[in-house]
mmCIF file of C-alpha atoms in Angstrom:
data_model
loop_
_atom_site.group_PDB
_atom_site.id
_atom_site.type_symbol
_atom_site.label_atom_id
_atom_site.label_comp_id
_atom_site.label_asym_id
_atom_site.label_seq_id
_atom_site.Cartn_x
_atom_site.Cartn_y
_atom_site.Cartn_z
ATOM 1 C CA MET R 1 91.766 91.267 127.315
ATOM 2 C CA MET R 2 90.798 89.097 124.341
ATOM 3 C CA ARG R 3 91.191 92.115 122.020
ATOM 4 C CA LEU R 4 94.705 92.796 123.285
ATOM 5 C CA PHE R 5 95.692 89.134 122.955
ATOM 6 C CA SER R 6 94.326 88.947 119.401
ATOM 7 C CA LEU R 7 96.170 92.066 118.302
ATOM 8 C CA LEU R 8 99.424 91.000 119.961
ATOM 9 C CA ALA R 9 99.152 87.714 118.095
ATOM 10 C CA LEU R 10 98.599 89.654 114.872
ATOM 11 C CA LEU R 11 101.737 91.704 115.413
ATOM 12 C CA ALA R 12 103.776 88.590 116.157
ATOM 13 C CA LEU R 13 102.569 86.906 112.991
ATOM 14 C CA PRO R 14 105.101 86.857 110.147
ATOM 15 C CA ALA R 15 104.076 88.913 107.116
ATOM 16 C CA SER R 16 103.923 85.720 105.046
ATOM 17 C CA ALA R 17 101.142 84.185 107.185
ATOM 18 C CA GLN R 18 98.820 84.840 104.276
ATOM 19 C CA GLU R 19 100.859 85.908 101.317
ATOM 20 C CA ILE R 20 99.660 88.957 99.473
ATOM 21 C CA ARG R 21 99.687 88.207 95.763
ATOM 22 C CA PRO R 22 101.775 90.464 93.487
ATOM 23 C CA GLN R 23 98.642 91.886 91.811
ATOM 24 C CA GLU R 24 97.225 93.136 95.121
ATOM 25 C CA ALA R 25 100.634 94.281 96.387
ATOM 26 C CA ALA R 26 100.962 96.447 93.258
ATOM 27 C CA ARG R 27 97.519 97.983 93.822
ATOM 28 C CA LEU R 28 98.320 98.656 97.476
ATOM 29 C CA ALA R 29 101.622 100.293 96.489
ATOM 30 C CA GLN R 30 99.624 102.864 94.467
ATOM 31 C CA PHE R 31 97.280 103.633 97.370
ATOM 32 C CA ASP R 32 98.261 107.262 98.040
ATOM 33 C CA ALA R 33 98.353 108.344 94.392
ATOM 34 C CA VAL R 34 95.047 106.673 93.535
ATOM 35 C CA ALA R 35 93.325 107.938 96.700
ATOM 36 C CA GLY R 36 94.408 111.511 96.006
ATOM 37 C CA VAL R 37 93.087 111.592 92.449
ATOM 38 C CA ALA R 38 89.853 109.754 93.345
ATOM 39 C CA LEU R 39 89.104 111.966 96.354
ATOM 40 C CA ARG R 40 89.727 115.148 94.355
ATOM 41 C CA GLY R 41 87.353 113.915 91.656
ATOM 42 C CA ALA R 42 84.700 112.942 94.218
ATOM 43 C CA LEU R 43 84.870 116.318 95.957
ATOM 44 C CA ALA R 44 84.724 118.194 92.655
ATOM 45 C CA GLY R 45 81.926 116.210 91.031
ATOM 46 C CA GLY R 46 79.920 114.347 93.684
ATOM 47 C CA SER R 47 76.546 115.401 95.008
ATOM 48 C CA ARG R 48 76.532 117.488 98.207
ATOM 49 C CA GLY R 49 74.865 114.736 100.296
ATOM 50 C CA ASP R 50 77.304 112.036 99.134
ATOM 51 C CA ILE R 51 80.282 114.352 99.704
ATOM 52 C CA ASP R 52 79.100 115.043 103.263
ATOM 53 C CA LEU R 53 78.840 111.296 103.975
ATOM 54 C CA LEU R 54 82.244 110.600 102.421
ATOM 55 C CA GLN R 55 83.829 113.359 104.517
ATOM 56 C CA GLU R 56 82.336 111.805 107.646
ATOM 57 C CA ALA R 57 83.649 108.369 106.623
ATOM 58 C CA MET R 58 87.164 109.722 106.068
ATOM 59 C CA ALA R 59 87.259 111.885 109.216
ATOM 60 C CA GLY R 60 89.463 111.019 112.159
ATOM 61 C CA GLU R 61 93.020 109.902 112.632
ATOM 62 C CA PRO R 62 93.433 106.128 112.496
ATOM 63 C CA LEU R 63 94.093 104.424 115.812
ATOM 64 C CA PRO R 64 97.293 102.394 116.143
ATOM 65 C CA PRO R 65 96.534 98.682 115.541
ATOM 66 C CA LEU R 66 96.927 97.821 119.253
ATOM 67 C CA GLN R 67 94.216 100.330 120.190
ATOM 68 C CA THR R 68 91.572 99.036 117.803
ATOM 69 C CA ALA R 69 88.453 97.134 118.815
ATOM 70 C CA LEU R 70 87.298 95.653 115.521
ATOM 71 C CA PRO R 71 85.295 92.540 116.478
ATOM 72 C CA GLY R 72 81.531 92.824 116.398
ATOM 73 C CA ASP R 73 78.595 93.639 114.164
ATOM 74 C CA TRP R 74 78.802 96.741 111.999
ATOM 75 C CA LYS R 75 76.752 98.647 109.452
ATOM 76 C CA CYS R 76 78.837 99.190 106.327
ATOM 77 C CA ARG R 77 78.273 101.637 103.510
ATOM 78 C CA THR R 78 80.197 101.618 100.233
ATOM 79 C CA PHE R 79 81.431 104.693 98.402
ATOM 80 C CA LYS R 80 82.746 104.182 94.860
ATOM 81 C CA LEU R 81 85.004 106.941 93.574
ATOM 82 C CA GLY R 82 85.959 107.442 89.936
ATOM 83 C CA GLY R 83 85.678 104.980 87.090
ATOM 84 C CA GLY R 84 82.624 106.457 85.390
ATOM 85 C CA LEU R 85 81.062 108.687 87.992
ATOM 86 C CA PRO R 86 82.957 110.886 90.457
ATOM 87 C CA LEU R 87 81.150 109.495 93.526
ATOM 88 C CA VAL R 88 78.438 106.914 94.170
ATOM 89 C CA SER R 89 77.162 106.214 97.684
ATOM 90 C CA TYR R 90 75.247 103.049 98.585
ATOM 91 C CA ALA R 91 72.878 102.326 101.459
ATOM 92 C CA ALA R 92 74.232 100.677 104.604
ATOM 93 C CA PHE R 93 74.377 96.884 104.813
ATOM 94 C CA ASP R 94 75.356 94.401 107.515
ATOM 95 C CA CYS R 95 78.973 93.441 108.168
ATOM 96 C CA ARG R 96 80.741 91.445 110.860
ATOM 97 C CA ILE R 97 84.322 91.192 112.134
ATOM 98 C CA THR R 98 85.256 88.063 114.080
ATOM 99 C CA PRO R 99 88.559 87.195 115.786
ATOM 100 C CA ASP R 100 90.175 84.083 114.335
ATOM 101 C CA GLY R 101 93.408 83.272 116.108
ATOM 102 C CA ALA R 102 96.082 85.568 114.740
ATOM 103 C CA GLN R 103 93.800 87.520 112.402
ATOM 104 C CA PHE R 104 90.251 88.798 112.000
ATOM 105 C CA ILE R 105 87.617 87.557 109.571
ATOM 106 C CA PHE R 106 85.635 90.296 107.830
ATOM 107 C CA GLU R 107 82.301 89.555 106.130
ATOM 108 C CA LYS R 108 79.828 91.802 104.311
ATOM 109 C CA LEU R 109 76.653 89.857 105.018
ATOM 110 C CA SER R 110 73.932 91.614 103.006
ATOM 111 C CA GLY R 111 73.462 93.313 99.654
ATOM 112 C CA SER R 112 74.140 92.020 96.146
ATOM 113 C CA GLN R 113 77.878 92.750 96.429
ATOM 114 C CA ARG R 114 79.517 90.743 99.223
ATOM 115 C CA THR R 115 83.049 90.255 100.438
ATOM 116 C CA THR R 116 84.795 87.869 102.792
ATOM 117 C CA GLY R 117 88.424 87.889 103.872
ATOM 118 C CA THR R 118 90.979 88.456 106.581
ATOM 119 C CA ILE R 119 92.368 91.502 108.337
ATOM 120 C CA GLN R 120 95.991 91.076 109.362
ATOM 121 C CA ILE R 121 99.077 93.127 110.061
ATOM 122 C CA ILE R 122 101.388 93.484 107.064
ATOM 123 C CA ASP R 123 104.309 95.911 107.291
ATOM 124 C CA GLY R 124 102.805 97.548 110.381
ATOM 125 C CA ARG R 125 99.416 98.283 108.768
ATOM 126 C CA MET R 126 96.087 96.491 109.032
ATOM 127 C CA ILE R 127 95.439 95.030 105.580
ATOM 128 C CA TYR R 128 92.298 93.365 104.267
ATOM 129 C CA LEU R 129 92.808 90.483 101.823
ATOM 130 C CA GLY R 130 89.529 89.126 100.532
ATOM 131 C CA VAL R 131 87.339 88.131 97.651
ATOM 132 C CA GLY R 132 84.319 90.105 96.530
ATOM 133 C CA THR R 133 81.387 88.361 94.887
ATOM 134 C CA VAL R 134 78.292 89.599 93.074
ATOM 135 C CA ASN R 135 74.814 88.175 92.577
ATOM 136 C CA ASP R 136 75.057 85.142 94.860
ATOM 137 C CA ALA R 137 78.338 83.863 93.389
ATOM 138 C CA PRO R 138 79.787 81.438 95.964
ATOM 139 C CA ALA R 139 82.267 82.914 98.452
ATOM 140 C CA ARG R 140 85.924 82.042 97.867
ATOM 141 C CA ALA R 141 88.937 82.307 100.122
ATOM 142 C CA TYR R 142 91.689 84.711 99.071
ATOM 143 C CA ALA R 143 94.307 82.070 99.882
ATOM 144 C CA ASP R 144 92.671 79.693 97.379
ATOM 145 C CA LEU R 145 92.871 82.054 94.382
ATOM 146 C CA HIS R 146 95.045 80.862 91.513
ATOM 147 C CA PRO R 147 98.207 82.987 91.321
ATOM 148 C CA SER R 148 97.238 84.371 87.895
ATOM 149 C CA PHE R 149 93.545 85.061 88.683
ATOM 150 C CA VAL R 150 92.818 88.755 88.130
ATOM 151 C CA GLY R 151 89.055 88.714 88.638
ATOM 152 C CA THR R 152 85.826 88.731 86.693
ATOM 153 C CA GLY R 153 82.588 90.644 86.931
ATOM 154 C CA GLU R 154 81.331 88.070 89.450
ATOM 155 C CA VAL R 155 84.462 87.397 91.557
ATOM 156 C CA GLN R 156 87.190 89.913 92.407
ATOM 157 C CA PRO R 157 90.324 89.660 94.560
ATOM 158 C CA GLN R 158 90.382 92.584 96.982
ATOM 159 C CA VAL R 159 93.009 94.396 98.993
ATOM 160 C CA GLY R 160 92.353 97.279 101.334
ATOM 161 C CA LEU R 161 93.864 99.382 104.080
ATOM 162 C CA VAL R 162 91.866 99.065 107.324
ATOM 163 C CA GLU R 163 91.675 101.968 109.774
ATOM 164 C CA GLN R 164 89.612 102.381 112.918
ATOM 165 C CA SER R 165 89.051 106.073 113.623
ATOM 166 C CA GLY R 166 87.039 105.759 116.838
ATOM 167 C CA PRO R 167 85.301 103.177 119.016
ATOM 168 C CA ASP R 168 82.321 103.022 116.647
ATOM 169 C CA THR R 169 83.813 103.961 113.263
ATOM 170 C CA ALA R 170 86.225 102.269 110.891
ATOM 171 C CA ARG R 171 86.931 102.196 107.175
ATOM 172 C CA ILE R 172 88.399 99.842 104.623
ATOM 173 C CA MET R 173 89.857 101.609 101.598
ATOM 174 C CA PHE R 174 90.349 99.655 98.367
ATOM 175 C CA PRO R 175 92.784 101.064 95.771
ATOM 176 C CA LEU R 176 92.070 100.192 92.129
ATOM 177 C CA PRO R 177 89.217 97.682 92.535
ATOM 178 C CA VAL R 178 88.953 95.153 89.712
ATOM 179 C CA VAL R 179 85.599 96.514 88.464
ATOM 180 C CA GLU R 180 83.527 99.719 88.373
ATOM 181 C CA SER R 181 85.636 102.342 90.156
ATOM 182 C CA ASP R 182 89.124 103.660 90.901
ATOM 183 C CA PHE R 183 88.913 103.713 94.695
ATOM 184 C CA ASP R 184 86.342 102.329 97.130
ATOM 185 C CA VAL R 185 85.699 103.191 100.760
ATOM 186 C CA LEU R 186 83.710 100.827 102.955
ATOM 187 C CA TRP R 187 82.587 102.876 105.966
ATOM 188 C CA LEU R 188 81.831 100.861 109.090
ATOM 189 C CA THR R 189 79.694 102.240 111.914
ATOM 190 C CA ARG R 190 78.066 100.669 114.952
ATOM 191 C CA ALA R 191 75.719 101.890 117.609
ATOM 192 C CA PRO R 192 77.591 102.928 120.758
ATOM 193 C CA GLY R 193 77.186 100.545 123.604
#
């Protein structure tokens, strides 16, 4: 019942609850074009094992937002597509999604590259707005970023499309990350139970 209440509150929330900055809105607007080119490059030039994992991460139709069950502890694995190499796959790390009133808080808890932000409904889609940090740089809230801040090697504003494809699988897809790649996929899995 809590899940349904949280998602109904998300849908009732005005799109301006946490404003998406123009920089991230522009990246999100290019999602389909960037994803297509990056996925083609990954499939053409990635290693067989990484391609198999990426295909598993991208498999499955996304559930409608009201049917998702995002809260809980997850394992999350990053795939970086394009930018210098066609496909790089990282080991799984720890992530957590927590309900917070009319949104969810997402945190990548381990590894040298972390991210913290919110998942909310914007224009009928679940959107992640967060800030990625590297090498123990202090976490920052997306809402606190200066309007002109575009990111550095240590701190990057992030925007991603969130999809849950099954009870124990989800993905956050980041078009045009600030550093290293053209398209990132963060694959979330949890043990059934």
